[in-house]
Amino acid sequence: MEYLMFITVAIIIFSLVFDFINGFHDTANAVATAVSTRALSPRHAIFLAAIMNFIGALTFTGVASTITKEIVNPFHLENGLTVVLAAILAAIIWNLVTWYYGIPSSSSHALIGAIAGAAIASAGFGVLHYQGFTKIVLVLLLSPVIAFTVGYIMYSIVKHVFKNANLARTNRNFRYFQIFTASLQSFSHGTNDAQKSMGIITMALIVSGMQTSVEPALWVKISCAAAMGLGTAVGGWKIIKTVGGNIMKIRPANGAAADLSSALTIFVASSLHFPLSTTHVVSSSILGVGSANRIKGVHWNTAKRMIVTWVITLPISAVLAGLIYFILNLFI
């Protein structure tokens, strides 16, 4: 019993660490455009993002249930606690590596790949819920395409509506509007990303026999929301630079259109209980907006670098989690 409690507590702690890292890793997604256009100062943007992330994290729980039950069956998982511990450690390591190099990688890809990799290491490929896992991966793959398309359409409409407007006045008004869109973006981030740690903790509680429902407990929701909010308050300045300036030169109208596009995409996914990468969605929205504005103005080399990282994240995190599982299995 002491063994189960020790491992479960370790998983809870590491899950909250993952949420904290996810917060400062993905803060840029919510505030990069607003900071880039000077609609908000970095300090005010980070504070706003932290509050709205916390509120968003408490609002939705459907994504958490998907993480808990759709990749593997937590009620029949061989060496389940070791699997969950290996998965969360692998996801944390990959997040820290990509954060250190300033690469806007995907926490979702890292965690989902890690869960699958650790479970396969434990019980073989048959352990995966292929129907649920395939749907999750499909949404992860399609969401950037959807976000790009929505961003392209959104900015095409904005450009048409305001084509004859006074530029200085339009930019000033859109800067004010970006305070709202950055808030919406941060809220949507909380509705999806904080749920992933909730799902991991709930999975650990089920595996250890401490819980029978896939619905996260209230204390789990509050803890994960707080960890995400605190992480957001720390900020991810390296990634802010990449998302906010290295993809394209962002102006207030561009930023507002990108924020609305990505927030809409994330809200739809959260409502359908699908985890997705806010990094993918935000970056793809900016690319879509940039393409609608001026294709040559988009820094496609930066985009290619991000895409490569997105593609390799899931398999690398899966392999890393499998290796960590085998190492842990020697001692646990």
Short mmCIF file of C-alpha atoms in Angstrom, two decimals:
data_model
loop_
_atom_site.label_atom_id
_atom_site.label_comp_id
_atom_site.label_asym_id
_atom_site.label_seq_id
_atom_site.Cartn_x
_atom_site.Cartn_y
_atom_site.Cartn_z
CA MET A 1 0.00 0.00 0.00
CA GLU A 2 2.86 2.37 0.83
CA TYR A 3 4.39 1.57 -2.58
CA LEU A 4 1.14 2.45 -4.39
CA MET A 5 0.79 5.67 -2.43
CA PHE A 6 4.41 6.70 -3.04
CA ILE A 7 4.23 6.17 -6.82
CA THR A 8 0.79 7.81 -7.06
CA VAL A 9 1.99 10.89 -5.16
CA ALA A 10 5.07 11.03 -7.41
CA ILE A 11 2.85 10.95 -10.51
CA ILE A 12 0.64 13.72 -9.10
CA ILE A 13 3.68 15.90 -8.38
CA PHE A 14 5.22 15.31 -11.81
CA SER A 15 1.84 15.93 -13.49
CA LEU A 16 1.59 19.30 -11.77
CA VAL A 17 5.18 20.03 -12.81
CA PHE A 18 4.18 19.12 -16.39
CA ASP A 19 1.23 21.53 -16.14
CA PHE A 20 3.51 24.25 -14.79
CA ILE A 21 6.01 23.69 -17.62
CA ASN A 22 3.15 23.56 -20.10
CA GLY A 23 2.04 26.94 -18.78
CA PHE A 24 5.33 28.74 -19.38
CA HIS A 25 6.02 26.67 -22.51
CA ASP A 26 2.70 27.65 -24.10
CA THR A 27 2.22 31.14 -22.65
CA ALA A 28 3.53 32.50 -25.94
CA ASN A 29 0.58 30.97 -27.76
CA ALA A 30 -1.83 33.27 -26.00
CA VAL A 31 0.13 36.51 -25.76
CA ALA A 32 2.76 36.52 -28.51
CA THR A 33 0.71 38.44 -31.04
CA ALA A 34 -0.52 41.00 -28.48
CA VAL A 35 3.05 41.59 -27.25
CA SER A 36 4.41 41.73 -30.81
CA THR A 37 1.97 44.49 -31.80
CA ARG A 38 2.41 46.29 -28.46
CA ALA A 39 -1.28 45.95 -27.69
CA LEU A 40 -0.15 44.72 -24.27
CA SER A 41 3.12 45.00 -22.39
CA PRO A 42 4.78 41.65 -21.71
CA ARG A 43 4.02 41.90 -17.98
CA HIS A 44 0.34 42.73 -18.47
CA ALA A 45 -0.02 40.08 -21.19
CA ILE A 46 1.47 37.36 -18.98
CA PHE A 47 -0.72 38.34 -16.02
CA LEU A 48 -3.84 38.33 -18.21
CA ALA A 49 -2.90 34.97 -19.71
CA ALA A 50 -2.33 33.44 -16.25
CA ILE A 51 -5.77 34.49 -14.96
CA MET A 52 -7.66 33.41 -18.09
CA ASN A 53 -5.77 30.10 -18.28
CA PHE A 54 -6.82 29.35 -14.69
CA ILE A 55 -10.48 30.13 -15.41
CA GLY A 56 -10.47 28.13 -18.63
CA ALA A 57 -8.89 25.12 -16.92
CA LEU A 58 -11.78 24.93 -14.44
CA THR A 59 -14.46 25.26 -17.12
CA PHE A 60 -14.02 22.11 -19.25
CA THR A 61 -13.15 18.51 -18.31
CA GLY A 62 -14.05 16.52 -21.42
CA VAL A 63 -10.47 16.51 -22.73
CA ALA A 64 -9.26 15.09 -19.39
CA SER A 65 -11.62 12.13 -19.74
CA THR A 66 -10.36 11.51 -23.28
CA ILE A 67 -6.74 11.37 -22.06
CA THR A 68 -7.76 9.03 -19.22
CA LYS A 69 -9.65 6.42 -21.21
CA GLU A 70 -9.25 6.78 -24.99
CA ILE A 71 -5.55 5.88 -25.45
CA VAL A 72 -5.43 2.85 -23.13
CA ASN A 73 -7.83 1.27 -20.64
CA PRO A 74 -6.71 2.45 -17.17
CA PHE A 75 -8.82 -0.25 -15.49
CA HIS A 76 -6.82 -3.04 -17.17
CA LEU A 77 -3.31 -1.65 -17.58
CA GLU A 78 -0.35 -3.88 -16.79
CA ASN A 79 2.14 -2.17 -14.45
CA GLY A 80 -0.14 0.84 -14.78
CA LEU A 81 1.56 3.16 -12.30
CA THR A 82 4.97 2.58 -13.89
CA VAL A 83 3.45 3.25 -17.32
CA VAL A 84 1.89 6.54 -16.18
CA LEU A 85 5.06 7.65 -14.37
CA ALA A 86 7.22 6.89 -17.42
CA ALA A 87 4.80 8.80 -19.68
CA ILE A 88 4.74 11.96 -17.60
CA LEU A 89 8.54 11.96 -17.16
CA ALA A 90 9.10 11.56 -20.92
CA ALA A 91 6.67 14.40 -21.69
CA ILE A 92 8.39 16.70 -19.19
CA ILE A 93 11.84 15.96 -20.61
CA TRP A 94 10.75 16.68 -24.20
CA ASN A 95 8.97 19.88 -23.16
CA LEU A 96 12.10 21.14 -21.39
CA VAL A 97 14.35 20.28 -24.34
CA THR A 98 12.14 22.15 -26.84
CA TRP A 99 11.67 25.07 -24.44
CA TYR A 100 15.45 25.37 -23.95
CA TYR A 101 15.97 25.68 -27.71
CA GLY A 102 13.00 28.03 -28.10
CA ILE A 103 11.09 25.62 -30.35
CA PRO A 104 7.26 25.86 -30.12
CA SER A 105 6.74 22.12 -29.79
CA SER A 106 3.52 20.36 -28.79
CA SER A 107 2.88 19.31 -25.20
CA SER A 108 -0.11 17.33 -26.45
CA HIS A 109 1.94 15.32 -28.93
CA ALA A 110 4.56 14.71 -26.24
CA LEU A 111 2.08 13.45 -23.66
CA ILE A 112 -0.06 11.35 -26.00
CA GLY A 113 3.01 9.81 -27.63
CA ALA A 114 4.51 9.14 -24.19
CA ILE A 115 1.38 7.38 -22.89
CA ALA A 116 1.27 5.19 -25.98
CA GLY A 117 5.01 4.43 -25.87
CA ALA A 118 5.07 3.49 -22.18
CA ALA A 119 1.94 1.34 -22.52
CA ILE A 120 3.37 -0.49 -25.55
CA ALA A 121 6.60 -1.11 -23.64
CA SER A 122 4.52 -2.64 -20.86
CA ALA A 123 2.05 -4.84 -22.75
CA GLY A 124 2.73 -4.65 -26.49
CA PHE A 125 0.87 -2.88 -29.30
CA GLY A 126 -2.40 -4.61 -28.47
CA VAL A 127 -2.79 -2.47 -25.36
CA LEU A 128 -3.74 0.62 -27.37
CA HIS A 129 -7.36 1.61 -27.94
CA TYR A 130 -6.79 2.04 -31.66
CA GLN A 131 -10.15 3.65 -32.39
CA GLY A 132 -9.72 6.33 -29.74
CA PHE A 133 -5.98 6.74 -30.32
CA THR A 134 -6.46 7.08 -34.09
CA LYS A 135 -9.13 9.77 -33.62
CA ILE A 136 -6.87 11.72 -31.28
CA VAL A 137 -3.90 11.56 -33.67
CA LEU A 138 -6.14 12.47 -36.62
CA VAL A 139 -7.36 15.60 -34.82
CA LEU A 140 -3.77 16.49 -33.92
CA LEU A 141 -2.84 16.22 -37.60
CA LEU A 142 -5.90 18.01 -39.00
CA SER A 143 -6.11 20.86 -36.49
CA PRO A 144 -3.17 22.85 -37.96
CA VAL A 145 -4.74 22.59 -41.43
CA ILE A 146 -8.09 23.73 -40.06
CA ALA A 147 -6.47 26.59 -38.11
CA PHE A 148 -4.52 27.69 -41.20
CA THR A 149 -7.71 27.71 -43.27
CA VAL A 150 -9.72 29.59 -40.64
CA GLY A 151 -6.90 32.13 -40.26
CA TYR A 152 -6.72 32.64 -44.02
CA ILE A 153 -10.49 33.18 -44.30
CA MET A 154 -10.68 35.34 -41.17
CA TYR A 155 -7.99 37.76 -42.32
CA SER A 156 -9.32 37.83 -45.89
CA ILE A 157 -12.62 39.09 -44.45
CA VAL A 158 -10.86 41.64 -42.22
CA LYS A 159 -8.76 42.88 -45.12
CA HIS A 160 -11.83 43.30 -47.32
CA VAL A 161 -13.91 45.08 -44.66
CA PHE A 162 -11.16 47.52 -43.65
CA LYS A 163 -9.46 48.05 -47.02
CA ASN A 164 -10.48 51.72 -47.22
CA ALA A 165 -10.23 52.51 -43.48
CA ASN A 166 -7.73 54.96 -42.00
CA LEU A 167 -4.64 52.85 -41.22
CA ALA A 168 -3.56 54.59 -38.01
CA ARG A 169 -7.06 54.57 -36.53
CA THR A 170 -7.64 50.96 -37.58
CA ASN A 171 -4.40 49.81 -35.98
CA ARG A 172 -5.24 51.66 -32.76
CA ASN A 173 -8.71 50.10 -32.58
CA PHE A 174 -7.37 46.63 -33.29
CA ARG A 175 -4.81 47.02 -30.51
CA TYR A 176 -7.67 47.56 -28.08
CA PHE A 177 -9.53 44.64 -29.60
CA GLN A 178 -6.44 42.45 -29.12
CA ILE A 179 -6.84 42.71 -25.35
CA PHE A 180 -10.12 40.81 -25.80
CA THR A 181 -8.71 38.33 -28.32
CA ALA A 182 -5.65 37.62 -26.12
CA SER A 183 -8.01 36.97 -23.20
CA LEU A 184 -10.12 34.66 -25.34
CA GLN A 185 -7.01 32.89 -26.57
CA SER A 186 -5.75 32.34 -23.01
CA PHE A 187 -9.12 31.08 -21.84
CA SER A 188 -9.32 28.60 -24.72
CA HIS A 189 -5.78 27.41 -23.93
CA GLY A 190 -6.91 26.58 -20.40
CA THR A 191 -9.95 24.65 -21.63
CA ASN A 192 -7.70 22.22 -23.50
CA ASP A 193 -4.13 22.08 -22.22
CA ALA A 194 -4.69 21.94 -18.46
CA GLN A 195 -7.03 18.99 -19.00
CA LYS A 196 -4.15 16.74 -20.03
CA SER A 197 -2.56 16.66 -16.59
CA MET A 198 -5.99 16.18 -15.06
CA GLY A 199 -6.34 13.10 -17.26
CA ILE A 200 -2.93 11.74 -16.23
CA ILE A 201 -3.64 12.18 -12.49
CA THR A 202 -7.09 10.61 -12.88
CA MET A 203 -5.52 7.67 -14.74
CA ALA A 204 -3.03 7.17 -11.89
CA LEU A 205 -5.82 7.29 -9.28
CA ILE A 206 -7.82 4.67 -11.23
CA VAL A 207 -4.81 2.38 -11.69
CA SER A 208 -3.96 2.58 -7.98
CA GLY A 209 -7.57 1.77 -7.05
CA MET A 210 -8.22 5.14 -5.42
CA GLN A 211 -10.88 6.21 -7.93
CA THR A 212 -13.42 4.48 -10.17
CA SER A 213 -14.66 7.38 -12.30
CA VAL A 214 -12.90 8.93 -15.31
CA GLU A 215 -14.23 12.35 -14.24
CA PRO A 216 -11.43 14.38 -12.55
CA ALA A 217 -11.98 15.09 -8.86
CA LEU A 218 -12.47 18.72 -7.81
CA TRP A 219 -9.07 18.91 -6.08
CA VAL A 220 -7.43 17.63 -9.28
CA LYS A 221 -9.12 20.34 -11.35
CA ILE A 222 -8.10 23.12 -8.96
CA SER A 223 -4.52 21.84 -8.60
CA CYS A 224 -3.97 21.54 -12.35
CA ALA A 225 -5.59 24.91 -13.05
CA ALA A 226 -3.37 26.55 -10.43
CA ALA A 227 -0.21 24.87 -11.78
CA MET A 228 -1.07 25.98 -15.32
CA GLY A 229 -1.78 29.53 -14.15
CA LEU A 230 1.49 29.75 -12.19
CA GLY A 231 3.44 28.38 -15.12
CA THR A 232 1.82 30.92 -17.40
CA ALA A 233 2.82 33.69 -15.00
CA VAL A 234 6.49 32.68 -15.38
CA GLY A 235 6.26 33.15 -19.15
CA GLY A 236 8.00 31.57 -22.11
CA TRP A 237 9.98 34.43 -23.60
CA LYS A 238 12.04 32.38 -26.05
CA ILE A 239 8.93 30.97 -27.68
CA ILE A 240 7.21 34.37 -27.62
CA LYS A 241 10.03 35.57 -29.88
CA THR A 242 9.52 32.67 -32.33
CA VAL A 243 5.72 32.77 -32.46
CA GLY A 244 5.43 36.55 -32.21
CA GLY A 245 8.05 37.65 -34.69
CA ASN A 246 9.88 34.92 -36.55
CA ILE A 247 6.87 33.59 -38.47
CA MET A 248 5.85 36.95 -39.95
CA LYS A 249 5.72 40.63 -39.08
CA ILE A 250 2.51 40.90 -37.08
CA ARG A 251 0.30 43.99 -37.09
CA PRO A 252 -2.77 44.54 -34.88
CA ALA A 253 -5.30 43.36 -37.48
CA ASN A 254 -3.16 40.27 -38.22
CA GLY A 255 -2.83 39.47 -34.54
CA ALA A 256 -6.53 39.84 -33.77
CA ALA A 257 -7.49 37.63 -36.73
CA ALA A 258 -4.96 34.97 -35.71
CA ASP A 259 -6.14 35.01 -32.08
CA LEU A 260 -9.80 34.66 -33.05
CA SER A 261 -9.03 31.86 -35.51
CA SER A 262 -7.01 29.79 -33.07
CA ALA A 263 -9.40 30.40 -30.14
CA LEU A 264 -12.34 29.25 -32.29
CA THR A 265 -10.48 26.09 -33.36
CA ILE A 266 -9.51 25.25 -29.76
CA PHE A 267 -13.04 25.87 -28.43
CA VAL A 268 -14.54 23.50 -30.97
CA ALA A 269 -11.99 20.80 -30.10
CA SER A 270 -12.55 21.24 -26.35
CA SER A 271 -16.33 21.04 -26.84
CA LEU A 272 -15.84 17.74 -28.72
CA HIS A 273 -13.46 16.48 -25.98
CA PHE A 274 -10.46 16.31 -28.30
CA PRO A 275 -6.98 17.27 -27.11
CA LEU A 276 -4.99 19.31 -29.59
CA SER A 277 -1.83 21.32 -29.67
CA THR A 278 -2.38 25.00 -28.97
CA THR A 279 1.12 25.55 -30.37
CA HIS A 280 0.11 23.94 -33.67
CA VAL A 281 -3.14 25.84 -33.81
CA VAL A 282 -1.75 29.29 -32.96
CA SER A 283 1.26 29.00 -35.26
CA SER A 284 -0.91 27.67 -38.11
CA SER A 285 -3.43 30.47 -37.62
CA ILE A 286 -0.62 33.01 -37.92
CA LEU A 287 0.62 31.27 -41.06
CA GLY A 288 -2.89 31.37 -42.51
CA VAL A 289 -3.27 35.06 -41.70
CA GLY A 290 0.17 35.78 -43.14
CA SER A 291 -0.64 33.92 -46.35
CA ALA A 292 -3.86 35.91 -46.76
CA ASN A 293 -1.94 39.11 -46.19
CA ARG A 294 1.20 38.46 -48.25
CA ILE A 295 2.66 35.01 -48.86
CA LYS A 296 6.18 36.36 -49.36
CA GLY A 297 5.96 38.06 -45.96
CA VAL A 298 5.80 34.71 -44.17
CA HIS A 299 9.11 33.33 -42.90
CA TRP A 300 8.61 29.81 -44.23
CA ASN A 301 11.97 28.55 -42.94
CA THR A 302 10.77 29.09 -39.39
CA ALA A 303 7.51 27.35 -40.28
CA LYS A 304 9.40 24.38 -41.74
CA ARG A 305 11.50 24.11 -38.58
CA MET A 306 8.39 24.03 -36.43
CA ILE A 307 6.69 21.46 -38.66
CA VAL A 308 9.68 19.13 -38.42
CA THR A 309 9.54 19.37 -34.62
CA TRP A 310 5.80 18.69 -34.64
CA VAL A 311 6.28 15.59 -36.80
CA ILE A 312 9.05 14.07 -34.70
CA THR A 313 7.56 14.87 -31.27
CA LEU A 314 5.08 11.99 -31.06
CA PRO A 315 7.47 9.16 -32.07
CA ILE A 316 10.41 10.57 -30.06
CA SER A 317 8.30 10.96 -26.91
CA ALA A 318 6.92 7.44 -27.43
CA VAL A 319 10.42 5.93 -27.69
CA LEU A 320 11.66 8.02 -24.76
CA ALA A 321 8.73 6.90 -22.60
CA GLY A 322 9.37 3.27 -23.54
CA LEU A 323 13.03 3.57 -22.50
CA ILE A 324 12.09 5.27 -19.23
CA TYR A 325 9.54 2.52 -18.56
CA PHE A 326 12.17 -0.19 -18.96
CA ILE A 327 14.56 1.69 -16.63
CA LEU A 328 11.86 2.27 -14.00
CA ASN A 329 10.78 -1.35 -14.26
CA LEU A 330 14.25 -2.40 -13.06
CA PHE A 331 13.73 -0.55 -9.78
CA ILE A 332 9.95 -0.47 -9.19
#
